[in-house]
mmCIF file with all atom_site columns, C-alpha atoms (C1' of nucleotides) in Angstrom:
data_model
loop_
_atom_site.group_PDB
_atom_site.id
_atom_site.type_symbol
_atom_site.label_atom_id
_atom_site.label_alt_id
_atom_site.label_comp_id
_atom_site.label_asym_id
_atom_site.label_entity_id
_atom_site.label_seq_id
_atom_site.pdbx_PDB_ins_code
_atom_site.Cartn_x
_atom_site.Cartn_y
_atom_site.Cartn_z
_atom_site.occupancy
_atom_site.B_iso_or_equiv
_atom_site.pdbx_formal_charge
_atom_site.auth_seq_id
_atom_site.auth_comp_id
_atom_site.auth_asym_id
_atom_site.auth_atom_id
_atom_site.pdbx_PDB_model_num
ATOM 1   C CA    . MET M 1 1   ? 22.255  -5.343  2.955   1.00 60.00 ? 317 MET M CA    1
ATOM 2   C CA    . PRO M 1 2   ? 19.618  -4.156  0.512   1.00 68.00 ? 318 PRO M CA    1
ATOM 3   C CA    . ARG M 1 3   ? 16.161  -5.440  1.084   1.00 92.00 ? 319 ARG M CA    1
ATOM 4   C CA    . HIS M 1 4   ? 13.471  -6.323  -1.378  1.00 97.00 ? 320 HIS M CA    1
ATOM 5   C CA    . TRP M 1 5   ? 10.001  -4.865  -1.552  1.00 98.00 ? 321 TRP M CA    1
ATOM 6   C CA    . LEU M 1 6   ? 6.713   -4.758  -3.369  1.00 98.00 ? 322 LEU M CA    1
ATOM 7   C CA    . ILE M 1 7   ? 4.926   -1.476  -3.998  1.00 98.00 ? 323 ILE M CA    1
ATOM 8   C CA    . LYS M 1 8   ? 1.336   -1.206  -5.216  1.00 97.00 ? 324 LYS M CA    1
ATOM 9   C CA    . SER M 1 9   ? -0.179  1.354   -7.477  1.00 97.00 ? 325 SER M CA    1
ATOM 10  C CA    . GLU M 1 10  ? -3.462  1.532   -9.293  1.00 96.00 ? 326 GLU M CA    1
ATOM 11  C CA    . PRO M 1 11  ? -2.552  1.795   -12.975 1.00 96.00 ? 327 PRO M CA    1
ATOM 12  C CA    . ASP M 1 12  ? -5.345  4.325   -13.515 1.00 94.00 ? 328 ASP M CA    1
ATOM 13  C CA    . VAL M 1 13  ? -3.564  6.556   -11.020 1.00 94.00 ? 329 VAL M CA    1
ATOM 14  C CA    . TYR M 1 14  ? 0.096   5.867   -11.775 1.00 96.00 ? 330 TYR M CA    1
ATOM 15  C CA    . SER M 1 15  ? 1.172   2.887   -13.852 1.00 97.00 ? 331 SER M CA    1
ATOM 16  C CA    . ILE M 1 16  ? 4.580   1.424   -14.654 1.00 98.00 ? 332 ILE M CA    1
ATOM 17  C CA    . ASP M 1 17  ? 4.240   3.156   -18.031 1.00 97.00 ? 333 ASP M CA    1
ATOM 18  C CA    . ASP M 1 18  ? 3.934   6.482   -16.238 1.00 97.00 ? 334 ASP M CA    1
ATOM 19  C CA    . LEU M 1 19  ? 7.039   5.658   -14.217 1.00 98.00 ? 335 LEU M CA    1
ATOM 20  C CA    . GLN M 1 20  ? 8.955   4.640   -17.323 1.00 98.00 ? 336 GLN M CA    1
ATOM 21  C CA    . ARG M 1 21  ? 7.945   7.885   -19.025 1.00 98.00 ? 337 ARG M CA    1
ATOM 22  C CA    . ASP M 1 22  ? 8.845   10.030  -16.002 1.00 98.00 ? 338 ASP M CA    1
ATOM 23  C CA    . GLY M 1 23  ? 12.021  8.141   -15.081 1.00 98.00 ? 339 GLY M CA    1
ATOM 24  C CA    . SER M 1 24  ? 11.361  8.688   -11.398 1.00 97.00 ? 340 SER M CA    1
ATOM 25  C CA    . THR M 1 25  ? 8.623   9.961   -9.121  1.00 97.00 ? 341 THR M CA    1
ATOM 26  C CA    . CYS M 1 26  ? 7.951   10.731  -5.484  1.00 96.00 ? 342 CYS M CA    1
ATOM 27  C CA    . TRP M 1 27  ? 6.076   7.956   -3.792  1.00 96.00 ? 343 TRP M CA    1
ATOM 28  C CA    . GLU M 1 28  ? 3.724   10.118  -1.805  1.00 93.00 ? 344 GLU M CA    1
ATOM 29  C CA    . GLY M 1 29  ? 0.477   9.810   0.054   1.00 91.00 ? 345 GLY M CA    1
ATOM 30  C CA    . ILE M 1 30  ? 1.273   6.766   2.187   1.00 93.00 ? 346 ILE M CA    1
ATOM 31  C CA    . ARG M 1 31  ? -1.189  7.086   5.073   1.00 92.00 ? 347 ARG M CA    1
ATOM 32  C CA    . ASN M 1 32  ? -0.713  3.760   6.770   1.00 94.00 ? 348 ASN M CA    1
ATOM 33  C CA    . TYR M 1 33  ? 1.602   3.481   9.759   1.00 94.00 ? 349 TYR M CA    1
ATOM 34  C CA    . GLN M 1 34  ? 3.095   0.112   8.932   1.00 94.00 ? 350 GLN M CA    1
ATOM 35  C CA    . ALA M 1 35  ? 3.940   1.182   5.401   1.00 96.00 ? 351 ALA M CA    1
ATOM 36  C CA    . ARG M 1 36  ? 5.254   4.490   6.790   1.00 96.00 ? 352 ARG M CA    1
ATOM 37  C CA    . ASN M 1 37  ? 7.532   2.578   9.143   1.00 95.00 ? 353 ASN M CA    1
ATOM 38  C CA    . TYR M 1 38  ? 9.010   0.554   6.292   1.00 96.00 ? 354 TYR M CA    1
ATOM 39  C CA    . ILE M 1 39  ? 9.735   3.728   4.352   1.00 96.00 ? 355 ILE M CA    1
ATOM 40  C CA    . ARG M 1 40  ? 11.128  5.525   7.382   1.00 95.00 ? 356 ARG M CA    1
ATOM 41  C CA    . ASP M 1 41  ? 13.144  2.712   8.927   1.00 95.00 ? 357 ASP M CA    1
ATOM 42  C CA    . ASP M 1 42  ? 13.988  0.036   6.409   1.00 96.00 ? 358 ASP M CA    1
ATOM 43  C CA    . MET M 1 43  ? 13.952  1.178   2.815   1.00 97.00 ? 359 MET M CA    1
ATOM 44  C CA    . ALA M 1 44  ? 17.314  2.378   1.555   1.00 97.00 ? 360 ALA M CA    1
ATOM 45  C CA    . GLU M 1 45  ? 18.462  3.990   -1.638  1.00 97.00 ? 361 GLU M CA    1
ATOM 46  C CA    . GLY M 1 46  ? 19.207  1.262   -4.154  1.00 97.00 ? 362 GLY M CA    1
ATOM 47  C CA    . ASP M 1 47  ? 16.637  -1.206  -2.808  1.00 98.00 ? 363 ASP M CA    1
ATOM 48  C CA    . LEU M 1 48  ? 14.564  -2.827  -5.528  1.00 98.00 ? 364 LEU M CA    1
ATOM 49  C CA    . ALA M 1 49  ? 10.799  -3.215  -5.435  1.00 98.00 ? 365 ALA M CA    1
ATOM 50  C CA    . ILE M 1 50  ? 8.382   -5.263  -7.496  1.00 98.00 ? 366 ILE M CA    1
ATOM 51  C CA    . TYR M 1 51  ? 5.948   -2.848  -9.112  1.00 98.00 ? 367 TYR M CA    1
ATOM 52  C CA    . TYR M 1 52  ? 2.431   -4.182  -8.674  1.00 98.00 ? 368 TYR M CA    1
ATOM 53  C CA    . HIS M 1 53  ? -0.747  -2.989  -10.332 1.00 98.00 ? 369 HIS M CA    1
ATOM 54  C CA    . SER M 1 54  ? -3.708  -3.239  -7.982  1.00 97.00 ? 370 SER M CA    1
ATOM 55  C CA    . ARG M 1 55  ? -7.375  -2.880  -8.891  1.00 95.00 ? 371 ARG M CA    1
ATOM 56  C CA    . SER M 1 56  ? -6.539  -3.749  -12.473 1.00 95.00 ? 372 SER M CA    1
ATOM 57  C CA    . LYS M 1 57  ? -7.785  -6.570  -14.667 1.00 92.00 ? 373 LYS M CA    1
ATOM 58  C CA    . PRO M 1 58  ? -6.024  -8.626  -13.634 1.00 95.00 ? 374 PRO M CA    1
ATOM 59  C CA    . PRO M 1 59  ? -3.955  -7.295  -10.754 1.00 97.00 ? 375 PRO M CA    1
ATOM 60  C CA    . ALA M 1 60  ? -0.338  -8.136  -11.616 1.00 98.00 ? 376 ALA M CA    1
ATOM 61  C CA    . ALA M 1 61  ? 3.364   -7.682  -10.991 1.00 98.00 ? 377 ALA M CA    1
ATOM 62  C CA    . VAL M 1 62  ? 4.511   -5.633  -13.956 1.00 98.00 ? 378 VAL M CA    1
ATOM 63  C CA    . GLY M 1 63  ? 8.107   -4.587  -13.349 1.00 98.00 ? 379 GLY M CA    1
ATOM 64  C CA    . ILE M 1 64  ? 10.745  -3.324  -10.977 1.00 98.00 ? 380 ILE M CA    1
ATOM 65  C CA    . ALA M 1 65  ? 11.351  0.057   -9.407  1.00 98.00 ? 381 ALA M CA    1
ATOM 66  C CA    . ARG M 1 66  ? 14.435  1.204   -7.560  1.00 98.00 ? 382 ARG M CA    1
ATOM 67  C CA    . VAL M 1 67  ? 14.449  3.395   -4.463  1.00 98.00 ? 383 VAL M CA    1
ATOM 68  C CA    . SER M 1 68  ? 16.274  6.495   -5.659  1.00 98.00 ? 384 SER M CA    1
ATOM 69  C CA    . ARG M 1 69  ? 15.862  8.545   -2.490  1.00 98.00 ? 385 ARG M CA    1
ATOM 70  C CA    . ALA M 1 70  ? 15.238  7.086   0.953   1.00 97.00 ? 386 ALA M CA    1
ATOM 71  C CA    . GLY M 1 71  ? 12.422  8.285   3.189   1.00 96.00 ? 387 GLY M CA    1
ATOM 72  C CA    . TYR M 1 72  ? 11.872  11.972  3.879   1.00 96.00 ? 388 TYR M CA    1
ATOM 73  C CA    . PRO M 1 73  ? 8.929   13.926  5.310   1.00 95.00 ? 389 PRO M CA    1
ATOM 74  C CA    . ASP M 1 74  ? 5.794   14.054  3.144   1.00 94.00 ? 390 ASP M CA    1
ATOM 75  C CA    . HIS M 1 75  ? 5.258   17.796  3.071   1.00 91.00 ? 391 HIS M CA    1
ATOM 76  C CA    . HIS M 1 76  ? 1.863   17.385  1.406   1.00 89.00 ? 392 HIS M CA    1
ATOM 77  C CA    . ALA M 1 77  ? 0.528   16.281  4.776   1.00 89.00 ? 393 ALA M CA    1
ATOM 78  C CA    . TRP M 1 78  ? 0.510   19.835  6.160   1.00 87.00 ? 394 TRP M CA    1
ATOM 79  C CA    . GLN M 1 79  ? -0.819  21.581  3.062   1.00 86.00 ? 395 GLN M CA    1
ATOM 80  C CA    . ALA M 1 80  ? -4.485  22.165  3.743   1.00 81.00 ? 396 ALA M CA    1
ATOM 81  C CA    . ASP M 1 81  ? -5.448  22.280  0.077   1.00 81.00 ? 397 ASP M CA    1
ATOM 82  C CA    . HIS M 1 82  ? -3.749  18.996  -0.748  1.00 83.00 ? 398 HIS M CA    1
ATOM 83  C CA    . ASP M 1 83  ? -5.482  15.668  -1.231  1.00 81.00 ? 399 ASP M CA    1
ATOM 84  C CA    . TYR M 1 84  ? -3.137  14.072  1.282   1.00 86.00 ? 400 TYR M CA    1
ATOM 85  C CA    . PHE M 1 85  ? -3.638  16.739  3.965   1.00 85.00 ? 401 PHE M CA    1
ATOM 86  C CA    . ASP M 1 86  ? -3.533  15.492  7.548   1.00 87.00 ? 402 ASP M CA    1
ATOM 87  C CA    . PRO M 1 87  ? -4.390  18.149  10.170  1.00 82.00 ? 403 PRO M CA    1
ATOM 88  C CA    . LYS M 1 88  ? -2.190  16.417  12.743  1.00 86.00 ? 404 LYS M CA    1
ATOM 89  C CA    . ALA M 1 89  ? 0.958   16.757  10.626  1.00 88.00 ? 405 ALA M CA    1
ATOM 90  C CA    . SER M 1 90  ? 3.297   19.756  10.646  1.00 87.00 ? 406 SER M CA    1
ATOM 91  C CA    . PRO M 1 91  ? 6.908   20.518  9.681   1.00 88.00 ? 407 PRO M CA    1
ATOM 92  C CA    . ASP M 1 92  ? 7.910   19.855  13.303  1.00 87.00 ? 408 ASP M CA    1
ATOM 93  C CA    . ASN M 1 93  ? 5.904   16.642  13.364  1.00 88.00 ? 409 ASN M CA    1
ATOM 94  C CA    . PRO M 1 94  ? 5.698   15.362  9.785   1.00 90.00 ? 410 PRO M CA    1
ATOM 95  C CA    . ILE M 1 95  ? 4.061   12.032  10.780  1.00 91.00 ? 411 ILE M CA    1
ATOM 96  C CA    . TRP M 1 96  ? 4.126   10.777  7.178   1.00 94.00 ? 412 TRP M CA    1
ATOM 97  C CA    . MET M 1 97  ? 7.046   9.927   4.938   1.00 95.00 ? 413 MET M CA    1
ATOM 98  C CA    . MET M 1 98  ? 7.564   9.725   1.224   1.00 96.00 ? 414 MET M CA    1
ATOM 99  C CA    . MET M 1 99  ? 10.413  8.442   -0.919  1.00 97.00 ? 415 MET M CA    1
ATOM 100 C CA    . ASP M 1 100 ? 11.520  8.652   -4.512  1.00 98.00 ? 416 ASP M CA    1
ATOM 101 C CA    . VAL M 1 101 ? 11.458  5.659   -6.809  1.00 98.00 ? 417 VAL M CA    1
ATOM 102 C CA    . ALA M 1 102 ? 12.973  5.305   -10.261 1.00 98.00 ? 418 ALA M CA    1
ATOM 103 C CA    . PHE M 1 103 ? 12.049  3.116   -13.189 1.00 98.00 ? 419 PHE M CA    1
ATOM 104 C CA    . PHE M 1 104 ? 14.269  0.051   -13.303 1.00 98.00 ? 420 PHE M CA    1
ATOM 105 C CA    . GLU M 1 105 ? 12.667  -2.579  -15.512 1.00 98.00 ? 421 GLU M CA    1
ATOM 106 C CA    . ARG M 1 106 ? 9.414   -3.457  -17.177 1.00 98.00 ? 422 ARG M CA    1
ATOM 107 C CA    . PHE M 1 107 ? 8.633   -7.159  -17.246 1.00 98.00 ? 423 PHE M CA    1
ATOM 108 C CA    . ALA M 1 108 ? 8.413   -8.838  -20.649 1.00 97.00 ? 424 ALA M CA    1
ATOM 109 C CA    . GLN M 1 109 ? 5.155   -10.289 -19.379 1.00 95.00 ? 425 GLN M CA    1
ATOM 110 C CA    . PRO M 1 110 ? 3.008   -9.187  -16.442 1.00 97.00 ? 426 PRO M CA    1
ATOM 111 C CA    . ILE M 1 111 ? 2.578   -11.879 -13.796 1.00 98.00 ? 427 ILE M CA    1
ATOM 112 C CA    . SER M 1 112 ? -1.006  -11.897 -12.603 1.00 98.00 ? 428 SER M CA    1
ATOM 113 C CA    . LEU M 1 113 ? -2.009  -12.334 -9.001  1.00 98.00 ? 429 LEU M CA    1
ATOM 114 C CA    . ALA M 1 114 ? -3.540  -15.688 -9.963  1.00 97.00 ? 430 ALA M CA    1
ATOM 115 C CA    . GLN M 1 115 ? -0.144  -16.821 -11.273 1.00 97.00 ? 431 GLN M CA    1
ATOM 116 C CA    . LEU M 1 116 ? 1.596   -15.611 -8.144  1.00 98.00 ? 432 LEU M CA    1
ATOM 117 C CA    . LYS M 1 117 ? -0.889  -17.508 -5.989  1.00 97.00 ? 433 LYS M CA    1
ATOM 118 C CA    . ALA M 1 118 ? -0.556  -20.670 -8.090  1.00 97.00 ? 434 ALA M CA    1
ATOM 119 C CA    . ASP M 1 119 ? 3.246   -20.826 -7.894  1.00 97.00 ? 435 ASP M CA    1
ATOM 120 C CA    . PRO M 1 120 ? 4.435   -23.127 -5.098  1.00 96.00 ? 436 PRO M CA    1
ATOM 121 C CA    . ALA M 1 121 ? 7.755   -21.264 -5.010  1.00 97.00 ? 437 ALA M CA    1
ATOM 122 C CA    . LEU M 1 122 ? 5.892   -18.147 -3.890  1.00 97.00 ? 438 LEU M CA    1
ATOM 123 C CA    . GLU M 1 123 ? 3.989   -19.712 -1.026  1.00 95.00 ? 439 GLU M CA    1
ATOM 124 C CA    . GLY M 1 124 ? 3.733   -17.291 1.873   1.00 95.00 ? 440 GLY M CA    1
ATOM 125 C CA    . MET M 1 125 ? 4.360   -14.174 -0.197  1.00 97.00 ? 441 MET M CA    1
ATOM 126 C CA    . LEU M 1 126 ? 2.341   -11.408 1.429   1.00 96.00 ? 442 LEU M CA    1
ATOM 127 C CA    . VAL M 1 127 ? 0.659   -10.127 -1.707  1.00 97.00 ? 443 VAL M CA    1
ATOM 128 C CA    . THR M 1 128 ? -0.903  -13.541 -2.318  1.00 97.00 ? 444 THR M CA    1
ATOM 129 C CA    . GLN M 1 129 ? -2.612  -13.561 1.065   1.00 95.00 ? 445 GLN M CA    1
ATOM 130 C CA    . LYS M 1 130 ? -6.216  -12.590 1.511   1.00 92.00 ? 446 LYS M CA    1
ATOM 131 C CA    . GLY M 1 131 ? -6.905  -9.241  3.066   1.00 91.00 ? 447 GLY M CA    1
ATOM 132 C CA    . GLN M 1 132 ? -3.322  -8.057  2.683   1.00 93.00 ? 448 GLN M CA    1
ATOM 133 C CA    . ARG M 1 133 ? -3.770  -4.367  1.927   1.00 94.00 ? 449 ARG M CA    1
ATOM 134 C CA    . LEU M 1 134 ? -0.323  -2.950  2.685   1.00 95.00 ? 450 LEU M CA    1
ATOM 135 C CA    . SER M 1 135 ? 0.801   -0.795  -0.208  1.00 96.00 ? 451 SER M CA    1
ATOM 136 C CA    . VAL M 1 136 ? 4.462   -1.259  0.713   1.00 97.00 ? 452 VAL M CA    1
ATOM 137 C CA    . GLN M 1 137 ? 5.485   -4.790  1.620   1.00 96.00 ? 453 GLN M CA    1
ATOM 138 C CA    . PRO M 1 138 ? 8.769   -6.556  2.322   1.00 96.00 ? 454 PRO M CA    1
ATOM 139 C CA    . VAL M 1 139 ? 9.497   -9.467  -0.027  1.00 97.00 ? 455 VAL M CA    1
ATOM 140 C CA    . GLU M 1 140 ? 11.704  -12.467 0.659   1.00 96.00 ? 456 GLU M CA    1
ATOM 141 C CA    . PRO M 1 141 ? 14.758  -12.494 -1.644  1.00 97.00 ? 457 PRO M CA    1
ATOM 142 C CA    . VAL M 1 142 ? 13.865  -15.924 -3.033  1.00 97.00 ? 458 VAL M CA    1
ATOM 143 C CA    . HIS M 1 143 ? 10.352  -14.691 -3.803  1.00 97.00 ? 459 HIS M CA    1
ATOM 144 C CA    . PHE M 1 144 ? 11.712  -11.547 -5.403  1.00 98.00 ? 460 PHE M CA    1
ATOM 145 C CA    . ASP M 1 145 ? 14.071  -13.534 -7.623  1.00 97.00 ? 461 ASP M CA    1
ATOM 146 C CA    . ARG M 1 146 ? 11.292  -15.913 -8.599  1.00 98.00 ? 462 ARG M CA    1
ATOM 147 C CA    . VAL M 1 147 ? 8.900   -13.132 -9.612  1.00 98.00 ? 463 VAL M CA    1
ATOM 148 C CA    . VAL M 1 148 ? 11.631  -11.437 -11.636 1.00 98.00 ? 464 VAL M CA    1
ATOM 149 C CA    . ALA M 1 149 ? 12.457  -14.709 -13.399 1.00 97.00 ? 465 ALA M CA    1
ATOM 150 C CA    . LEU M 1 150 ? 8.785   -15.191 -14.269 1.00 97.00 ? 466 LEU M CA    1
ATOM 151 C CA    . GLY M 1 151 ? 8.472   -11.619 -15.457 1.00 97.00 ? 467 GLY M CA    1
ATOM 152 C CA    . ARG M 1 152 ? 11.484  -11.952 -17.709 1.00 96.00 ? 468 ARG M CA    1
ATOM 153 C CA    . GLY M 1 153 ? 9.868   -14.978 -19.283 1.00 89.00 ? 469 GLY M CA    1
ATOM 154 C CA    . GLY M 1 154 ? 11.752  -17.699 -17.434 1.00 64.00 ? 470 GLY M CA    1
ATOM 155 C "C1'" . DG  X 2 1   ? -19.999 -1.862  -8.678  1.00 51.20 ? 160 DG  X "C1'" 1
ATOM 156 C "C1'" . DC  X 2 2   ? -20.076 -4.933  -4.717  1.00 51.20 ? 161 DC  X "C1'" 1
ATOM 157 C "C1'" . DC  X 2 3   ? -18.499 -6.153  -0.465  1.00 51.20 ? 162 DC  X "C1'" 1
ATOM 158 C "C1'" . DA  X 2 4   ? -15.095 -8.538  2.735   1.00 51.20 ? 163 DA  X "C1'" 1
ATOM 159 C "C1'" . DA  X 2 5   ? -11.131 -7.377  5.209   1.00 51.20 ? 164 DA  X "C1'" 1
ATOM 160 C "C1'" . DC  X 2 6   ? -8.709  -4.270  7.577   1.00 51.20 ? 165 DC  X "C1'" 1
ATOM 161 C "C1'" . DG  X 2 7   ? -7.067  0.091   10.053  1.00 51.20 ? 166 DG  X "C1'" 1
ATOM 162 C "C1'" . DT  X 2 8   ? -8.467  4.119   12.503  1.00 51.20 ? 167 DT  X "C1'" 1
ATOM 163 C "C1'" . DT  X 2 9   ? -11.386 6.967   15.284  1.00 51.20 ? 168 DT  X "C1'" 1
ATOM 164 C "C1'" . DG  X 2 10  ? -13.930 8.309   19.110  1.00 51.20 ? 169 DG  X "C1'" 1
ATOM 165 C "C1'" . DG  X 2 11  ? -17.687 7.669   22.636  1.00 51.20 ? 170 DG  X "C1'" 1
ATOM 166 C "C1'" . DC  X 2 12  ? -18.105 5.634   26.790  1.00 51.20 ? 171 DC  X "C1'" 1
ATOM 167 C "C1'" . DG  F 2 1   ? -9.092  0.228   27.138  1.00 51.20 ? 613 DG  F "C1'" 1
ATOM 168 C "C1'" . DC  F 2 2   ? -13.059 -1.688  24.758  1.00 51.20 ? 614 DC  F "C1'" 1
ATOM 169 C "C1'" . DC  F 2 3   ? -15.527 -1.879  20.693  1.00 51.20 ? 615 DC  F "C1'" 1
ATOM 170 C "C1'" . DA  F 2 4   ? -18.990 -0.010  17.343  1.00 51.20 ? 616 DA  F "C1'" 1
ATOM 171 C "C1'" . DA  F 2 5   ? -18.915 2.943   13.561  1.00 51.20 ? 617 DA  F "C1'" 1
ATOM 172 C "C1'" . DC  F 2 6   ? -16.704 4.525   9.794   1.00 51.20 ? 618 DC  F "C1'" 1
ATOM 173 C "C1'" . DG  F 2 7   ? -13.533 5.002   5.758   1.00 51.20 ? 619 DG  F "C1'" 1
ATOM 174 C "C1'" . DT  F 2 8   ? -10.443 2.722   2.619   1.00 51.20 ? 620 DT  F "C1'" 1
ATOM 175 C "C1'" . DT  F 2 9   ? -8.380  -0.978  -0.002  1.00 51.20 ? 621 DT  F "C1'" 1
ATOM 176 C "C1'" . DG  F 2 10  ? -8.540  -4.095  -3.504  1.00 51.20 ? 622 DG  F "C1'" 1
ATOM 177 C "C1'" . DG  F 2 11  ? -10.057 -8.726  -5.395  1.00 51.20 ? 623 DG  F "C1'" 1
ATOM 178 C "C1'" . DC  F 2 12  ? -13.730 -10.287 -7.795  1.00 51.20 ? 624 DC  F "C1'" 1
#
DNA sequence: GCCAACGTTGGC
DNA sequence: GCCAACGTTGGC
């Protein structure tokens, strides 16, 4: 059964507009083991993810992306001249994973973090919790549906 | 730009 | 295996 997710990106680095323009992109540079494990073990092609802008004013859920290729080794990790270089990684021991995501939908209205926090239907959603820094998070189906409804203007 | 929260590293 | 130091994330 497909699962639901939330993925964070700083809009200055790669926004939903960039994704819409490009159609799809490789979701690279994940250097956190828990997020890596989700990509490696749980995220499947076709899964949908809320696209979330972090470090923006305000931070907000802005649309939906679709996993277009499930996890595969992040080859940037063993390229010494790359920003995401990790000396412990190698082709035999990739350590880190990336995936491809495709543009799926842009919300009619962004839903700010304050709105997400204020909505009783979203109580317990990880992104609303203090100190939650995971850039790839699982989302409960009911929470996912609620955020999408809000984003579409319902 | 500040700084609290968190994950990782490395000395012991 | 503990924990202080460090680097990063991300809301504010």
